[in-house]
Coordinates of C-alpha atoms in Angstrom, one line a residue:
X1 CA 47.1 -33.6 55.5
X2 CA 49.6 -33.8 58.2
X3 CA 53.0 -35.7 57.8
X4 CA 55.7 -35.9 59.9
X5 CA 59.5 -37.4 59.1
X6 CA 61.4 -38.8 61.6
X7 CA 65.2 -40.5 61.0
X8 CA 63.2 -43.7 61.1
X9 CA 60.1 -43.4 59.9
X10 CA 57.0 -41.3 58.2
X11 CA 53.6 -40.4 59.9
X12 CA 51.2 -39.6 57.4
X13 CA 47.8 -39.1 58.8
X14 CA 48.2 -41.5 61.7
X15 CA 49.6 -43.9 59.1
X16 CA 53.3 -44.7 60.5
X17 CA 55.3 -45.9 58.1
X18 CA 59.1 -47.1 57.7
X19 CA 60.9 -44.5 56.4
X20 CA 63.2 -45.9 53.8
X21 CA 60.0 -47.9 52.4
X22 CA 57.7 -44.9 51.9
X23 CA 60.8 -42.8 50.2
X24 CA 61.0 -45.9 47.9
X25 CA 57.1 -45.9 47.1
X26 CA 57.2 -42.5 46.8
X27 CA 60.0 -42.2 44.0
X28 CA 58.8 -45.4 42.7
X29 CA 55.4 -43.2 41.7
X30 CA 56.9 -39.7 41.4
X31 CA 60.0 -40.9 39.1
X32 CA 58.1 -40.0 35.3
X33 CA 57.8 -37.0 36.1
X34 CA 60.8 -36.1 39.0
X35 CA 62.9 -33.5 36.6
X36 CA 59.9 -31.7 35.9
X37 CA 59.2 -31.3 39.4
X38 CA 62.5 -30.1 40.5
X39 CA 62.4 -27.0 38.1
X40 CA 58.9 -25.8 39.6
X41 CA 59.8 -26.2 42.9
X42 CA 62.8 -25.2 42.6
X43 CA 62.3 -22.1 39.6
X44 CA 64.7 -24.1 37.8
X45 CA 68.0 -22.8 40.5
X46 CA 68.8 -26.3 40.9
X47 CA 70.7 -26.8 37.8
X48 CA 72.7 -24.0 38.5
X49 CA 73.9 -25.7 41.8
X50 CA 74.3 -28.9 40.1
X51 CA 77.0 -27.0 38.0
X52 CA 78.3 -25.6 41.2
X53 CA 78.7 -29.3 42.4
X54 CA 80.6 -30.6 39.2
X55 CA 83.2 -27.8 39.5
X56 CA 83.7 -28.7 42.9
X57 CA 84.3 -32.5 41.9
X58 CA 87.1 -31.6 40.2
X59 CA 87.2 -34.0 37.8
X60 CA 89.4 -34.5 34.3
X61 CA 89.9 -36.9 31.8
X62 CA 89.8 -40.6 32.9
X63 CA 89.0 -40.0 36.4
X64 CA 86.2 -42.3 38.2
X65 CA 82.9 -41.1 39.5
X66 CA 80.2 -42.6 41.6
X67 CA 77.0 -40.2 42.1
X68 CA 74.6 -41.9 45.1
X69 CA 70.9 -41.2 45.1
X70 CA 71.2 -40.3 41.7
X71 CA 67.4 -40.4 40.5
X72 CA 67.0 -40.2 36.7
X73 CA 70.4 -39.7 36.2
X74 CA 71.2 -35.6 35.8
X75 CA 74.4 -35.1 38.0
X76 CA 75.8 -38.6 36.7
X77 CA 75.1 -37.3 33.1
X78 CA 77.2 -33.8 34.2
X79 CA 79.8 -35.9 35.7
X80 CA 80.1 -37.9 32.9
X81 CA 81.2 -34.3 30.6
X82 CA 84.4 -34.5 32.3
X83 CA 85.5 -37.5 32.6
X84 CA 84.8 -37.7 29.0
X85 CA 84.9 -40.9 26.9
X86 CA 88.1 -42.2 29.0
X87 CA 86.5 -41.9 32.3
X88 CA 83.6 -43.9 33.8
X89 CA 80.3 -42.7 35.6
X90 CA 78.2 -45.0 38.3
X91 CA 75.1 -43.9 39.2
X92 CA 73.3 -45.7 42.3
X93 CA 69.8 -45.9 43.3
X94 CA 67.6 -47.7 45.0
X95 CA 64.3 -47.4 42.9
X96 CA 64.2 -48.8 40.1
X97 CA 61.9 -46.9 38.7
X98 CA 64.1 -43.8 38.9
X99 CA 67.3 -45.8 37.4
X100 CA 64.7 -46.5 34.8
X101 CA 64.5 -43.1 33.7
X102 CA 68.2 -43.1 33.9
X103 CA 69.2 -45.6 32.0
X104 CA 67.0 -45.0 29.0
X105 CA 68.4 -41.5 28.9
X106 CA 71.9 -42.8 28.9
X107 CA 70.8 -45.2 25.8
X108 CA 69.6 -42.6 23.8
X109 CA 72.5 -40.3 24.0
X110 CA 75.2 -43.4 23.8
X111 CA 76.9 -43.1 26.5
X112 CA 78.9 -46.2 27.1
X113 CA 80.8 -45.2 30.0
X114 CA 77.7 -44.0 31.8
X115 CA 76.1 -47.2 34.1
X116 CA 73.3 -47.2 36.6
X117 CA 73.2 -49.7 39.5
X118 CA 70.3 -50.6 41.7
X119 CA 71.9 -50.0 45.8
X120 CA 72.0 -48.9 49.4
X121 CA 73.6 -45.9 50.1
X122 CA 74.5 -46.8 53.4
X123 CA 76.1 -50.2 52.0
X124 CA 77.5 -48.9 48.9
X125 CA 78.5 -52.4 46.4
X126 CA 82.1 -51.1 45.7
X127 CA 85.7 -51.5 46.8
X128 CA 87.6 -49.1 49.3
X129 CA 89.2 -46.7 47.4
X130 CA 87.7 -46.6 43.7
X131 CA 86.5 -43.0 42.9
X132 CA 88.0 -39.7 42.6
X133 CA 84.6 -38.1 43.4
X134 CA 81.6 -39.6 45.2
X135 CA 78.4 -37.0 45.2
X136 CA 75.1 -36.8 46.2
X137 CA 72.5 -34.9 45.4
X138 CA 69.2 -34.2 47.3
X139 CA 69.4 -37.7 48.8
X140 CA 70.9 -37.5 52.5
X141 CA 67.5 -36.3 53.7
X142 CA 66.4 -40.0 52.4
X143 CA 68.4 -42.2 54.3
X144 CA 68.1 -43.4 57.8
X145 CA 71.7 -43.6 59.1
X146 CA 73.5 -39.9 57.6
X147 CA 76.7 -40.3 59.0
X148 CA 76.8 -43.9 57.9
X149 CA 76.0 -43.3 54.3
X150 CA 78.8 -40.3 54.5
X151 CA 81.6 -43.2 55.8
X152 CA 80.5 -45.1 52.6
X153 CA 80.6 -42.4 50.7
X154 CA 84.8 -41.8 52.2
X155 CA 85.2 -45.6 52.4
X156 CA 84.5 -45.7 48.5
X157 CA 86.4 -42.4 47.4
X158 CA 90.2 -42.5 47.0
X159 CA 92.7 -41.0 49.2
X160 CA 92.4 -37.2 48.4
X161 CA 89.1 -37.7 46.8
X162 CA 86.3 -35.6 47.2
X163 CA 82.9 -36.1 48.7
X164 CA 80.3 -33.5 47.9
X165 CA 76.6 -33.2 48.9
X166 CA 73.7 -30.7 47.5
X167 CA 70.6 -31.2 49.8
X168 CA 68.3 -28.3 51.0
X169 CA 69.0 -25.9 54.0
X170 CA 67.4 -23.7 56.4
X171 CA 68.1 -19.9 56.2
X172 CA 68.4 -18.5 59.0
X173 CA 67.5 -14.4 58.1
X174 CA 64.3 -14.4 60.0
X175 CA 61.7 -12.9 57.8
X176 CA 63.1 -15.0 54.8
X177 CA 63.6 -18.2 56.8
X178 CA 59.4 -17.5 57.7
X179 CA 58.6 -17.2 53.7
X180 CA 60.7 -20.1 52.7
X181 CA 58.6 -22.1 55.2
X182 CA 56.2 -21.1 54.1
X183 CA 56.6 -21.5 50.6
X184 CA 57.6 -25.1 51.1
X185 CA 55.2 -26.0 53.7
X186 CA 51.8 -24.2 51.9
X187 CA 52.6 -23.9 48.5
X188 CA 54.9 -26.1 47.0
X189 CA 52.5 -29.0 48.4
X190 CA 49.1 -26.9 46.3
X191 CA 51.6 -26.7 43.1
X192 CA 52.4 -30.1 42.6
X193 CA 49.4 -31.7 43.3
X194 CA 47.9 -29.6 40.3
X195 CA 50.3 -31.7 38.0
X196 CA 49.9 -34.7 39.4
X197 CA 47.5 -35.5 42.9
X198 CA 50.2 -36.6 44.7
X199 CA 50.3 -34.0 47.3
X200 CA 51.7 -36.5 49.9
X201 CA 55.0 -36.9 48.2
X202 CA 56.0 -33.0 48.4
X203 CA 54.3 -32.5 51.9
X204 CA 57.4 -35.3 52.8
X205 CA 59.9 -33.2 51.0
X206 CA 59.7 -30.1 53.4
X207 CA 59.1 -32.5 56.4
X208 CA 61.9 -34.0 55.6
X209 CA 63.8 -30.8 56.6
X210 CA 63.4 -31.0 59.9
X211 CA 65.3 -33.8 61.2
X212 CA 68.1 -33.1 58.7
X213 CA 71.2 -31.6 60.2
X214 CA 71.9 -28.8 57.7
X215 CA 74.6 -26.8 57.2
X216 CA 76.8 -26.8 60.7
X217 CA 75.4 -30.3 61.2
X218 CA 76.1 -31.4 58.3
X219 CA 79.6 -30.2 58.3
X220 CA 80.2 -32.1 61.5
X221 CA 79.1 -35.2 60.5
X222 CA 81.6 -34.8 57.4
X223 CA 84.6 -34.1 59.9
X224 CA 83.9 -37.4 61.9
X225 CA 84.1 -39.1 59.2
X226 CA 87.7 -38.3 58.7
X227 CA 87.5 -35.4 55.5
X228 CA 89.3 -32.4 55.6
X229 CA 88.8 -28.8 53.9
X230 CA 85.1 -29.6 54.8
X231 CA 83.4 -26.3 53.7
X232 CA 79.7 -25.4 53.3
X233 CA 78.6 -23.3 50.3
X234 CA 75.1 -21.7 50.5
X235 CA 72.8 -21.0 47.9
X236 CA 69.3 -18.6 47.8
X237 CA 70.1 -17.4 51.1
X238 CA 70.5 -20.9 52.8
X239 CA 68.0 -22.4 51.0
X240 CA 70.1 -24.7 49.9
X241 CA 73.7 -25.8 50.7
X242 CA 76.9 -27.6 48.7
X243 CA 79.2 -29.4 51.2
X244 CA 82.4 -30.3 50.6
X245 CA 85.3 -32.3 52.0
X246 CA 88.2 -34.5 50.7
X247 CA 89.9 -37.8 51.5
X248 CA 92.6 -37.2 53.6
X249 CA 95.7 -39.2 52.2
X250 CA 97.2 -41.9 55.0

């Protein structure tokens, strides 16, 4: 099966589709069954660096938090452990079938202060200047327009706020970079489709790597859009990657 990801668009076997409405289908089927996935493809590291993103938030009592791309919920749910019962979460998404899974979570452990809401990233549905911390987690690859959905993210954020994205990476030690390829490109694809026979929706996940502008690009991007202390925190040897930048106060 080949697949190819463009900023625009997804080829899938000659198919060419619109990007933003094949990551919707594909979440839309994947969404039952999304956290499971993320611990075996990722050995289960990606809650660690989840952690690593919620101490970098910064958050206390009270404070405000908007998590983009959120999926079924988990950094939103993390978030929501600090601003305790004082503070307010927003999770946004734009399958429903993911904010699904989110929201029935949220019921069953009452959480009040917790709320999912159907969006765009790149045309975020809040005022300028609302949250203390605005974070994403594996959804830049996703949208069509990066440094757009970054401005949204600083538009939204208060003054001194901070913005703070956990996407994959690409390592650049050269016999590890070739295994993690490998890995991602070969293997996870074989894995998956074992649980489920939707091999198409983690081929896209790699593929999706390559127009991404990881690390230094990403950390350009963030310093156009007018955040300072922008930093760039790797994890399992670049194969994944925190940013980091704040609001800068007018």
């Amino acid at each position: 099966m080949k697949i190819k990801v463009s900023k625009e668009s997804v080829e899938l076997n000659s198919q060419i589709k619109e990007k933003s409405f094949y990551v919707k289908d594909m979440f839309s089927a994947i969404a039952p069954k999304y956290d499971f996935f993320n611990d075996v493809i990722s050995f289960g590291m990606h809650r660690r660096w989840k952690n690593f993103v919620i101490k970098k938030a910064g958050l206390k009592a009270g404070d405000n938090a908007l998590d983009i791309c959120t999926g079924t919920g988990d950094i939103a749910f993390k978030l929501l452990e600090k601003v305790g019962n004082s503070g307010k979460v927003t999770g946004l998404d734009f399958v429903q079938e993911m904010l699904d899974v989110a929201t029935q979570r949220a019921k069953e452990n009452g959480k009040d202060n917790l709320s999912f809401k159907l969006g765009d990233a790149m045309e975020l549905p809040f005022e300028d200047n609302t949250f203390d911390a605005v974070t994403v987690g594996y959804g830049l690859r996703n949208v069509t327009d990066i440094p757009k959905a970054i401005r949204e993210m600083v538009r939204v954020a208060k003054p001194g706020g901070r913005i703070i994205s956990l996407d994959l990476g690409k390592p650049k030690i050269p016999v590890y970079r070739e295994l993690y390829y490998f890995y991602f490109y070969k293997i996870m694809p074989i894995i998956t489709s074992f649980f489920q026979g939707k091999k198409d929706a983690y081929n896209y996940l790699p593929n999706s790597l390559n127009e991404f502008p990881a690390q230094e690009g990403l950390v350009k991007i963030m310093k156009e859009a007018g955040l300072k202390d922008v930093t760039c925190f790797e994890f399992a040897g670049g194969a994944s990657a925190v940013h980091f930048g704040i609001k800068k106060i007018s």
